mmCIF file of C-alpha atoms and ligand atoms in Angstrom:
data_model
loop_
_atom_site.group_PDB
_atom_site.id
_atom_site.type_symbol
_atom_site.label_atom_id
_atom_site.label_comp_id
_atom_site.label_asym_id
_atom_site.label_seq_id
_atom_site.Cartn_x
_atom_site.Cartn_y
_atom_site.Cartn_z
ATOM 1 C CA UNK W 244 99.357 96.362 79.033
ATOM 2 C CA UNK W 245 100.748 100.189 80.039
ATOM 3 C CA UNK W 246 101.207 100.088 83.855
ATOM 4 C CA UNK W 247 101.212 102.602 86.569
ATOM 5 C CA UNK W 248 102.252 102.086 90.384
ATOM 6 C CA UNK W 249 101.103 105.206 92.271
ATOM 7 C CA UNK W 250 102.942 105.433 94.888
ATOM 8 C CA UNK W 251 106.809 103.905 94.517
ATOM 9 C CA UNK W 252 108.002 103.914 98.010
ATOM 10 C CA UNK W 253 109.358 100.903 98.766
ATOM 11 C CA UNK W 254 106.905 98.207 98.296
ATOM 12 C CA UNK W 255 105.304 99.921 94.315
ATOM 13 C CA UNK W 256 109.148 100.286 93.481
ATOM 14 C CA UNK W 257 109.555 96.460 94.167
ATOM 15 C CA UNK W 258 106.557 96.032 92.329
ATOM 16 C CA UNK W 259 107.112 98.452 89.140
ATOM 17 C CA UNK W 260 111.052 97.400 89.037
ATOM 18 C CA UNK W 261 109.385 92.879 89.400
ATOM 19 C CA UNK W 262 106.631 94.284 86.385
ATOM 20 C CA UNK W 263 109.604 95.890 84.588
ATOM 21 C CA UNK W 264 112.046 93.745 84.182
ATOM 22 C CA UNK W 265 109.067 90.790 82.692
ATOM 23 C CA UNK W 266 108.055 93.700 80.004
ATOM 24 C CA UNK W 267 105.785 95.129 80.924
ATOM 25 C CA UNK W 268 105.424 98.857 79.530
ATOM 26 C CA UNK W 269 105.808 100.519 83.273
ATOM 27 C CA UNK W 270 105.572 104.095 84.767
ATOM 28 C CA UNK W 271 107.131 105.029 88.691
ATOM 29 C CA UNK W 272 104.528 107.530 89.936
ATOM 30 C CA UNK W 273 105.281 110.168 92.503
ATOM 31 C CA UNK W 274 105.389 113.414 95.410
ATOM 32 C CA UNK W 275 109.192 112.797 96.902
ATOM 33 C CA UNK W 276 111.846 114.832 94.649
ATOM 34 C CA UNK W 277 114.639 113.105 96.538
ATOM 35 C CA UNK W 278 113.096 110.455 95.148
ATOM 36 C CA UNK W 279 112.883 111.467 91.319
ATOM 37 C CA UNK W 280 115.394 112.950 91.962
ATOM 38 C CA UNK W 281 117.519 110.304 92.649
ATOM 39 C CA UNK W 282 115.869 107.877 89.624
ATOM 40 C CA UNK W 283 116.192 110.546 87.188
ATOM 41 C CA UNK W 284 119.643 111.159 87.673
ATOM 42 C CA UNK W 285 121.176 107.396 88.868
ATOM 43 C CA UNK W 286 117.904 104.823 88.613
ATOM 44 C CA UNK W 287 116.447 103.185 90.567
ATOM 45 C CA UNK W 288 118.737 100.872 92.822
ATOM 46 C CA UNK W 289 117.157 97.862 93.421
ATOM 47 C CA UNK W 290 118.498 94.871 96.045
ATOM 48 C CA UNK W 291 118.004 91.872 96.744
ATOM 49 C CA UNK W 292 120.375 90.036 99.652
ATOM 50 C CA UNK W 293 123.728 90.800 97.747
ATOM 51 C CA UNK W 294 123.067 91.619 94.464
ATOM 52 C CA UNK W 295 122.403 95.050 93.052
ATOM 53 C CA UNK W 296 120.810 96.462 89.845
ATOM 54 C CA UNK W 297 120.376 99.783 88.677
ATOM 55 C CA UNK W 298 116.841 100.452 86.812
ATOM 56 C CA UNK W 299 115.796 103.364 84.069
ATOM 57 C CA UNK W 300 112.875 102.954 85.065
ATOM 58 C CA UNK W 301 110.595 106.004 84.371
ATOM 59 C CA UNK W 302 109.036 107.937 87.158
ATOM 60 C CA UNK W 303 107.066 111.039 87.716
ATOM 61 C CA UNK W 304 105.570 113.663 89.816
ATOM 62 C CA UNK W 305 101.151 113.084 88.819
ATOM 63 C CA UNK W 306 100.944 116.303 87.769
ATOM 64 C CA UNK W 307 103.199 114.918 84.584
ATOM 65 C CA UNK W 308 101.687 112.001 83.278
ATOM 66 C CA UNK W 309 98.070 112.385 81.338
ATOM 67 C CA UNK W 310 97.782 109.662 79.413
ATOM 68 C CA UNK W 311 95.658 107.075 80.192
ATOM 69 C CA UNK W 312 96.558 103.837 81.387
ATOM 70 C CA UNK W 313 95.439 99.970 81.094
ATOM 71 C CA UNK W 314 96.093 99.142 85.309
ATOM 72 C CA UNK W 315 97.051 101.629 88.358
ATOM 73 C CA UNK W 316 98.144 99.370 91.364
ATOM 74 C CA UNK W 317 98.057 102.098 94.371
ATOM 75 C CA UNK W 318 101.444 101.628 96.864
ATOM 76 C CA UNK W 319 100.515 104.590 98.841
ATOM 77 C CA UNK W 320 100.418 104.264 102.549
ATOM 78 C CA UNK W 321 96.482 105.274 103.913
ATOM 79 C CA UNK W 322 96.695 107.852 103.994
ATOM 80 C CA UNK W 323 97.864 109.291 100.474
ATOM 81 C CA UNK W 324 95.259 107.225 98.537
ATOM 82 C CA UNK W 325 93.078 109.528 99.056
ATOM 83 C CA UNK W 326 95.337 112.527 97.231
ATOM 84 C CA UNK W 327 97.152 110.358 94.824
ATOM 85 C CA UNK W 328 93.802 109.360 93.685
ATOM 86 C CA UNK W 329 92.716 113.067 93.037
ATOM 87 C CA UNK W 330 96.575 113.835 91.096
ATOM 88 C CA UNK W 331 95.791 111.094 89.101
ATOM 89 C CA UNK W 332 92.737 111.247 87.706
ATOM 90 C CA UNK W 333 93.118 112.322 84.022
ATOM 91 C CA UNK W 334 95.413 108.302 83.750
ATOM 92 C CA UNK W 335 91.704 106.805 84.687
ATOM 93 C CA UNK W 336 90.193 105.259 81.937
ATOM 94 C CA UNK W 337 86.686 103.936 81.327
ATOM 95 C CA UNK W 338 87.805 101.255 81.167
ATOM 96 C CA UNK W 339 91.199 101.099 83.980
ATOM 97 C CA UNK W 340 91.737 99.277 86.999
ATOM 98 C CA UNK W 341 92.664 99.698 89.510
ATOM 99 C CA UNK W 342 94.077 97.737 92.558
ATOM 100 C CA UNK W 343 95.766 98.288 96.100
ATOM 101 C CA UNK W 344 96.914 96.204 97.657
ATOM 102 C CA UNK W 345 97.202 97.797 100.785
ATOM 103 C CA UNK W 346 97.634 96.747 104.415
ATOM 104 C CA UNK W 347 94.380 98.092 106.491
ATOM 105 C CA UNK W 348 90.634 97.626 106.615
ATOM 106 C CA UNK W 349 88.225 100.306 103.930
ATOM 107 C CA UNK W 350 91.386 101.486 100.969
ATOM 108 C CA UNK W 351 87.607 100.322 99.007
ATOM 109 C CA UNK W 352 85.118 103.618 99.851
ATOM 110 C CA UNK W 353 87.907 105.546 98.388
ATOM 111 C CA UNK W 354 88.238 104.002 94.704
ATOM 112 C CA UNK W 355 84.779 104.297 95.033
ATOM 113 C CA UNK W 356 85.107 107.885 94.531
ATOM 114 C CA UNK W 357 87.544 107.330 91.486
ATOM 115 C CA UNK W 358 86.528 104.774 89.117
ATOM 116 C CA UNK W 359 83.005 102.352 88.714
ATOM 117 C CA UNK W 360 82.800 99.413 91.152
ATOM 118 C CA UNK W 361 83.917 97.404 88.158
ATOM 119 C CA UNK W 362 87.475 98.417 88.149
ATOM 120 C CA UNK W 363 88.045 97.863 92.151
ATOM 121 C CA UNK W 364 90.540 95.183 92.372
ATOM 122 C CA UNK W 365 91.266 94.300 96.153
ATOM 123 C CA UNK W 366 94.370 92.135 97.339
ATOM 124 C CA UNK W 367 97.476 91.588 100.003
ATOM 125 C CA UNK W 368 101.027 90.731 100.237
ATOM 126 C CA UNK W 369 103.031 89.317 102.589
ATOM 127 C CA UNK W 370 105.716 90.580 99.766
ATOM 128 C CA UNK W 371 108.417 93.363 102.331
ATOM 129 C CA UNK W 372 110.616 95.614 101.525
ATOM 130 C CA UNK W 373 112.022 99.089 101.913
ATOM 131 C CA UNK W 374 114.614 101.286 100.940
ATOM 132 C CA UNK W 375 117.493 102.357 102.044
ATOM 133 C CA UNK W 376 117.130 105.817 101.054
ATOM 134 C CA UNK W 377 115.959 107.557 98.299
ATOM 135 C CA UNK W 378 116.019 105.824 94.507
ATOM 136 C CA UNK W 379 117.306 102.560 96.025
ATOM 137 C CA UNK W 380 114.505 100.072 96.680
ATOM 138 C CA UNK W 381 115.823 96.854 98.763
ATOM 139 C CA UNK W 382 113.824 93.084 98.514
ATOM 140 C CA UNK W 383 113.180 91.560 101.797
ATOM 141 C CA UNK W 384 110.727 89.628 102.338
ATOM 142 C CA UNK W 385 108.827 87.361 99.584
ATOM 143 C CA UNK W 386 105.421 85.095 101.071
ATOM 144 C CA UNK W 387 102.518 85.955 98.041
ATOM 145 C CA UNK W 388 99.558 87.870 96.764
ATOM 146 C CA UNK W 389 95.425 86.827 97.113
ATOM 147 C CA UNK W 390 94.253 89.074 94.979
ATOM 148 C CA UNK W 391 90.089 89.812 93.895
ATOM 149 C CA UNK W 392 87.916 91.011 92.408
ATOM 150 C CA UNK W 393 85.856 94.213 94.260
ATOM 151 C CA UNK W 394 82.419 93.154 92.620
ATOM 152 C CA UNK W 395 81.412 89.729 91.524
ATOM 153 C CA UNK W 396 80.825 88.755 87.438
ATOM 154 C CA UNK W 397 82.547 86.836 85.372
ATOM 155 C CA UNK W 398 84.175 89.480 83.461
ATOM 156 C CA UNK W 399 85.260 91.200 86.812
ATOM 157 C CA UNK W 400 86.387 87.433 87.638
ATOM 158 C CA UNK W 401 88.405 87.001 84.492
ATOM 159 C CA UNK W 402 89.504 90.531 85.098
ATOM 160 C CA UNK W 403 90.888 89.504 87.900
ATOM 161 C CA UNK W 404 92.090 86.158 86.779
ATOM 162 C CA UNK W 405 94.359 87.726 84.507
ATOM 163 C CA UNK W 406 95.922 90.364 86.645
ATOM 164 C CA UNK W 407 97.368 86.564 88.363
ATOM 165 C CA UNK W 408 98.686 85.715 85.861
ATOM 166 C CA UNK W 409 101.156 89.115 84.701
ATOM 167 C CA UNK W 410 101.740 88.270 88.323
ATOM 168 C CA UNK W 411 103.153 85.415 88.224
ATOM 169 C CA UNK W 412 104.478 85.732 85.142
ATOM 170 C CA UNK W 413 106.557 88.521 86.016
ATOM 171 C CA UNK W 414 108.311 86.828 89.047
ATOM 172 C CA UNK W 415 105.035 86.972 92.018
ATOM 173 C CA UNK W 416 103.331 83.992 93.970
ATOM 174 C CA UNK W 417 99.897 85.436 92.996
ATOM 175 C CA UNK W 418 96.806 83.391 93.471
ATOM 176 C CA UNK W 419 93.089 84.489 92.498
ATOM 177 C CA UNK W 420 91.152 84.208 96.609
ATOM 178 C CA UNK W 421 87.537 83.412 97.146
ATOM 179 C CA UNK W 422 87.680 85.360 99.533
ATOM 180 C CA UNK W 423 89.843 88.425 99.917
ATOM 181 C CA UNK W 424 87.994 90.765 102.458
ATOM 182 C CA UNK W 425 88.633 87.625 104.997
ATOM 183 C CA UNK W 426 92.459 87.765 103.975
ATOM 184 C CA UNK W 427 92.309 91.699 104.325
ATOM 185 C CA UNK W 428 90.696 91.526 107.652
ATOM 186 C CA UNK W 429 92.598 89.366 108.556
ATOM 187 C CA UNK W 430 96.222 90.957 108.196
ATOM 188 C CA UNK W 431 94.346 94.083 109.871
ATOM 189 C CA UNK W 432 93.965 92.176 112.361
ATOM 190 C CA UNK W 433 97.472 91.301 113.014
ATOM 191 C CA UNK W 434 98.627 95.099 111.914
ATOM 192 C CA UNK W 435 96.210 96.206 114.392
ATOM 193 C CA UNK W 436 97.351 93.765 117.542
ATOM 194 C CA UNK W 437 100.654 94.098 116.684
ATOM 195 C CA UNK W 438 101.560 97.415 115.333
ATOM 196 C CA UNK W 439 100.257 100.724 117.243
ATOM 197 C CA UNK W 440 101.739 98.063 120.756
ATOM 198 C CA UNK W 441 105.314 98.061 119.592
ATOM 199 C CA UNK W 442 105.645 101.847 117.869
ATOM 200 C CA UNK W 443 104.057 102.680 121.469
ATOM 201 C CA UNK W 444 106.378 100.087 123.843
ATOM 202 C CA UNK W 445 109.517 101.067 121.065
ATOM 203 C CA UNK W 446 110.061 96.931 120.731
ATOM 204 C CA UNK W 447 110.221 94.713 117.888
ATOM 205 C CA UNK W 448 107.685 91.727 117.265
ATOM 206 C CA UNK W 449 109.520 88.777 119.111
ATOM 207 C CA UNK W 450 110.404 91.704 122.310
ATOM 208 C CA UNK W 451 106.529 92.301 122.144
ATOM 209 C CA UNK W 452 105.495 89.184 121.906
ATOM 210 C CA UNK W 453 107.895 87.964 124.567
ATOM 211 C CA UNK W 454 106.073 89.601 127.354
ATOM 212 C CA UNK W 455 103.926 88.386 129.962
ATOM 213 C CA UNK W 456 100.576 91.171 129.353
ATOM 214 C CA UNK W 457 101.059 89.781 125.274
ATOM 215 C CA UNK W 458 98.752 87.781 124.847
ATOM 216 C CA UNK W 459 95.733 89.253 126.811
ATOM 217 C CA UNK W 460 97.017 92.444 124.847
ATOM 218 C CA UNK W 461 96.374 90.814 121.772
ATOM 219 C CA UNK W 462 93.078 89.143 122.043
ATOM 220 C CA UNK W 463 91.420 92.203 123.700
ATOM 221 C CA UNK W 464 92.584 94.060 120.436
ATOM 222 C CA UNK W 465 91.502 91.057 118.457
ATOM 223 C CA UNK W 466 88.116 89.902 120.147
ATOM 224 C CA UNK W 467 87.093 93.992 118.987
ATOM 225 C CA UNK W 468 87.965 93.059 114.825
ATOM 226 C CA UNK W 469 86.373 90.040 114.736
ATOM 227 C CA UNK W 470 83.122 91.829 116.404
ATOM 228 C CA UNK W 471 83.169 94.771 113.692
ATOM 229 C CA UNK W 472 84.134 91.854 111.063
ATOM 230 C CA UNK W 473 81.751 90.194 112.187
ATOM 231 C CA UNK W 474 79.478 92.923 111.739
ATOM 232 C CA UNK W 475 80.712 94.381 108.544
ATOM 233 C CA UNK W 476 79.748 89.882 107.228
ATOM 234 C CA UNK W 477 83.732 88.390 106.836
ATOM 235 C CA UNK W 478 83.699 86.178 109.815
ATOM 236 C CA UNK W 479 87.022 85.964 111.857
ATOM 237 C CA UNK W 480 87.627 83.794 114.866
ATOM 238 C CA UNK W 481 88.924 85.295 117.220
ATOM 239 C CA UNK W 482 91.167 81.746 118.133
ATOM 240 C CA UNK W 483 92.119 81.112 115.679
ATOM 241 C CA UNK W 484 93.049 85.118 115.070
ATOM 242 C CA UNK W 485 95.058 85.554 117.620
ATOM 243 C CA UNK W 486 97.266 81.576 117.067
ATOM 244 C CA UNK W 487 97.522 83.596 113.304
ATOM 245 C CA UNK W 488 99.442 86.863 115.137
ATOM 246 C CA UNK W 489 101.288 84.992 117.364
ATOM 247 C CA UNK W 490 102.348 82.264 114.735
ATOM 248 C CA UNK W 491 103.302 85.539 111.997
ATOM 249 C CA UNK W 492 104.847 87.412 114.402
ATOM 250 C CA UNK W 493 107.017 85.340 115.960
ATOM 251 C CA UNK W 494 108.017 84.193 112.177
ATOM 252 C CA UNK W 495 110.000 87.440 111.875
ATOM 253 C CA UNK W 496 110.581 88.370 115.101
ATOM 254 C CA UNK W 497 113.303 90.638 114.672
ATOM 255 C CA UNK W 498 111.158 92.947 112.670
ATOM 256 C CA UNK W 499 109.939 96.394 113.601
ATOM 257 C CA UNK W 500 106.465 96.447 112.064
ATOM 258 C CA UNK W 501 105.956 99.492 109.269
ATOM 259 C CA UNK W 502 104.522 101.819 111.810
ATOM 260 C CA UNK W 503 107.959 101.562 114.080
ATOM 261 C CA UNK W 504 109.543 102.229 111.411
ATOM 262 C CA UNK W 505 106.964 105.056 110.673
ATOM 263 C CA UNK W 506 106.987 107.297 113.625
ATOM 264 C CA UNK W 507 109.775 105.830 115.664
ATOM 265 C CA UNK W 508 112.792 105.537 112.843
ATOM 266 C CA UNK W 509 111.684 108.271 110.431
ATOM 267 C CA UNK W 510 109.360 110.429 112.314
ATOM 268 C CA UNK W 511 106.127 110.223 109.814
ATOM 269 C CA UNK W 512 102.636 110.281 110.067
ATOM 270 C CA UNK W 513 101.420 106.234 110.551
ATOM 271 C CA UNK W 514 98.060 104.315 109.391
ATOM 272 C CA UNK W 515 96.386 104.009 112.368
ATOM 273 C CA UNK W 516 93.470 105.053 110.840
ATOM 274 C CA UNK W 517 92.985 102.324 108.419
ATOM 275 C CA UNK W 518 93.808 99.636 111.499
ATOM 276 C CA UNK W 519 92.641 100.113 115.254
ATOM 277 C CA UNK W 520 91.033 104.116 113.964
ATOM 278 C CA UNK W 521 89.061 102.091 111.699
ATOM 279 C CA UNK W 522 87.761 99.640 113.840
ATOM 280 C CA UNK W 523 87.314 102.180 116.118
ATOM 281 C CA UNK W 524 85.152 104.212 113.762
ATOM 282 C CA UNK W 525 83.572 101.468 112.018
ATOM 283 C CA UNK W 526 81.816 100.634 115.412
ATOM 284 C CA UNK W 527 80.718 103.525 116.886
ATOM 285 C CA UNK W 528 78.635 103.944 113.433
ATOM 286 C CA UNK W 529 77.051 100.217 114.835
ATOM 287 C CA UNK W 530 76.541 101.555 118.228
ATOM 288 C CA UNK W 531 78.788 99.916 120.300
ATOM 289 C CA UNK W 532 82.387 100.057 121.427
ATOM 290 C CA UNK W 533 86.215 99.335 121.232
ATOM 291 C CA UNK W 534 87.981 101.005 124.094
ATOM 292 C CA UNK W 535 91.881 98.960 123.110
ATOM 293 C CA UNK W 536 91.658 100.093 119.807
ATOM 294 C CA UNK W 537 89.667 103.711 120.251
ATOM 295 C CA UNK W 538 92.647 104.184 123.091
ATOM 296 C CA UNK W 539 95.729 102.698 120.498
ATOM 297 C CA UNK W 540 93.938 105.443 117.982
ATOM 298 C CA UNK W 541 94.257 107.961 120.048
ATOM 299 C CA UNK W 542 98.307 107.055 121.410
ATOM 300 C CA UNK W 543 99.877 106.961 118.810
ATOM 301 C CA UNK W 544 97.692 110.058 117.816
ATOM 302 C CA UNK W 545 99.674 111.700 120.827
ATOM 303 C CA UNK W 546 102.849 110.712 119.766
ATOM 304 C CA UNK W 547 102.345 111.400 116.080
ATOM 305 C CA UNK W 548 101.500 115.120 117.828
ATOM 306 C CA UNK W 549 104.649 114.892 120.640
ATOM 307 C CA UNK W 550 107.006 113.470 117.359
ATOM 308 C CA UNK W 551 106.124 116.141 115.187
ATOM 309 C CA UNK W 552 106.459 119.637 117.309
ATOM 310 C CA UNK W 553 110.057 118.193 118.446
HETATM 311 N N1 NDP P 60 106.598 97.516 102.558
HETATM 312 C C1 NDP P 60 106.204 96.594 102.793
HETATM 313 O O1 NDP P 60 106.702 95.295 103.287
HETATM 314 C C2 NDP P 60 104.888 96.603 103.759
HETATM 315 C C3 NDP P 60 104.008 97.247 102.319
HETATM 316 N N2 NDP P 60 102.463 97.214 103.014
HETATM 317 C C4 NDP P 60 101.553 97.713 102.463
HETATM 318 O O2 NDP P 60 102.273 99.023 101.165
HETATM 319 C C5 NDP P 60 101.316 100.603 101.100
HETATM 320 C C6 NDP P 60 102.578 101.126 100.773
HETATM 321 O O3 NDP P 60 103.640 100.812 101.720
HETATM 322 P P1 NDP P 60 104.987 101.539 101.694
HETATM 323 O O4 NDP P 60 105.820 101.137 100.145
HETATM 324 O O5 NDP P 60 106.050 100.567 103.071
HETATM 325 O O6 NDP P 60 104.869 103.219 101.690
HETATM 326 P P2 NDP P 60 106.691 103.817 101.943
HETATM 327 O O7 NDP P 60 106.310 104.693 103.205
HETATM 328 O O8 NDP P 60 108.042 103.320 101.236
HETATM 329 O O9 NDP P 60 106.130 104.277 100.524
HETATM 330 C C7 NDP P 60 104.889 105.391 100.725
HETATM 331 C C8 NDP P 60 104.735 106.348 99.713
HETATM 332 O O10 NDP P 60 104.996 107.495 101.039
HETATM 333 C C9 NDP P 60 106.222 108.419 100.680
HETATM 334 N N3 NDP P 60 107.776 108.364 101.254
HETATM 335 C C10 NDP P 60 108.614 107.111 101.671
HETATM 336 N N4 NDP P 60 109.808 107.698 102.193
HETATM 337 C C11 NDP P 60 109.392 108.489 101.885
HETATM 338 C C12 NDP P 60 111.526 109.911 102.768
HETATM 339 N N5 NDP P 60 112.141 109.372 103.322
HETATM 340 N N6 NDP P 60 110.156 111.702 103.163
HETATM 341 C C13 NDP P 60 109.663 111.615 101.798
HETATM 342 N N7 NDP P 60 108.465 111.001 101.616
HETATM 343 C C14 NDP P 60 108.476 109.267 102.455
HETATM 344 C C15 NDP P 60 106.524 108.625 99.586
HETATM 345 O O11 NDP P 60 104.852 109.198 98.600
HETATM 346 P P3 NDP P 60 104.977 110.268 98.295
HETATM 347 O O12 NDP P 60 106.595 111.802 98.474
HETATM 348 O O13 NDP P 60 104.284 110.727 97.175
HETATM 349 O O14 NDP P 60 103.595 111.413 99.610
HETATM 350 C C16 NDP P 60 106.246 106.982 99.317
HETATM 351 O O15 NDP P 60 104.949 106.800 97.709
HETATM 352 C C17 NDP P 60 100.531 100.560 102.765
HETATM 353 O O16 NDP P 60 99.464 100.779 103.108
HETATM 354 C C18 NDP P 60 101.675 99.380 103.183
HETATM 355 O O17 NDP P 60 100.903 99.300 104.930
HETATM 356 C C19 NDP P 60 102.480 96.442 103.109
HETATM 357 C C20 NDP P 60 102.521 95.233 102.430
HETATM 358 C C21 NDP P 60 104.548 95.027 102.571
HETATM 359 C C1 KPL P 61 105.257 92.539 109.588
HETATM 360 C C2 KPL P 61 104.239 93.366 109.477
HETATM 361 C C3 KPL P 61 102.843 91.545 109.981
HETATM 362 C C4 KPL P 61 104.288 93.162 111.575
HETATM 363 O O1 KPL P 61 102.470 94.061 112.121
HETATM 364 C C5 KPL P 61 103.415 94.173 108.909
HETATM 365 O O2 KPL P 61 103.031 93.730 107.928
HETATM 366 C C6 KPL P 61 104.392 95.161 109.151
HETATM 367 O O3 KPL P 61 105.539 95.106 109.656
HETATM 368 O O4 KPL P 61 103.699 96.300 109.251
#
């Protein structure tokens, strides 16, 4: 199977490496020059605990790929998804499946502009990884992957099960999800409650969760997510979600959420418009207010502006 990893940063490199090692025909695609130069010159450095390996996986700029592939994993940041899909149009054939495991809400609306819905597969992953620098991926946490076909149908479900099998063969723990929309919303609640606040307060998960204000802030944010999710057809229980957010955050307390890493540590734009911003936008379309998520989105955009102008 010919697989393209569209967006080969931290998670894309990890998935690309594991699928390549399992014997698949994998290419990485990215636009970051130093990363591409480094992988082309020295191979991809893969670090898993004390184990370090160098792998020669082919990596290309989007304009260099033209041959249709069987499967594309998109691993851009949310705000880079549209541009990446535009750039890789030539490799998206009539039967090319595309799978998104991105954090956030609404990626299917972008995917639908570029491929038939029958070829869209959605999921979430608890696997984590980071970049030590260009060309150097570090495996962090291992967990699970949930996948489901975006449209119901026997053919689509069979395809999703094949994807699950392929990922398990490559050493991941993947499952077929009966309700991936629920999992996507639930993970977005965790990211929505924790990521922006930790970026704004410049703290890790444990530091925020241990404040007297944390539970109240988390509840206000989660309540708005739950209300919008319900209108969009996904039922989440507010108390369960608050407990899930608190528990997940305590489990990896020393972690600085990805939005903190992007904005505070690396001075890059954030995925806020696909988390708190998505909830704010959708509620407006549904004619009600979500003031907490609206304010958080505005604060993150203001912080982005301050940091980018520095
Ligand atoms: N990392 C993780 O552990 C997890 C991530 N996710 C989700 O997966 C998706 C991908 O995340 P992740 O792999 O972390 O994203 P990264 O930021 O590592 O990579 C995404 C893209 O950003 C660009 N990039 C990354 N670092 C640099 C840099 N230093 N300088 C210039 N460009 C850079 C590259 O794209 P280009 O140059 O083409 O613009 C790269 O393809 C996101 O939606 C994220 O929320 C979900 C679960 C866990
Ligand atoms: C670890 C966690 C759940 C924190 O919100 C995360 O997904 C992130 O850092 O983006």
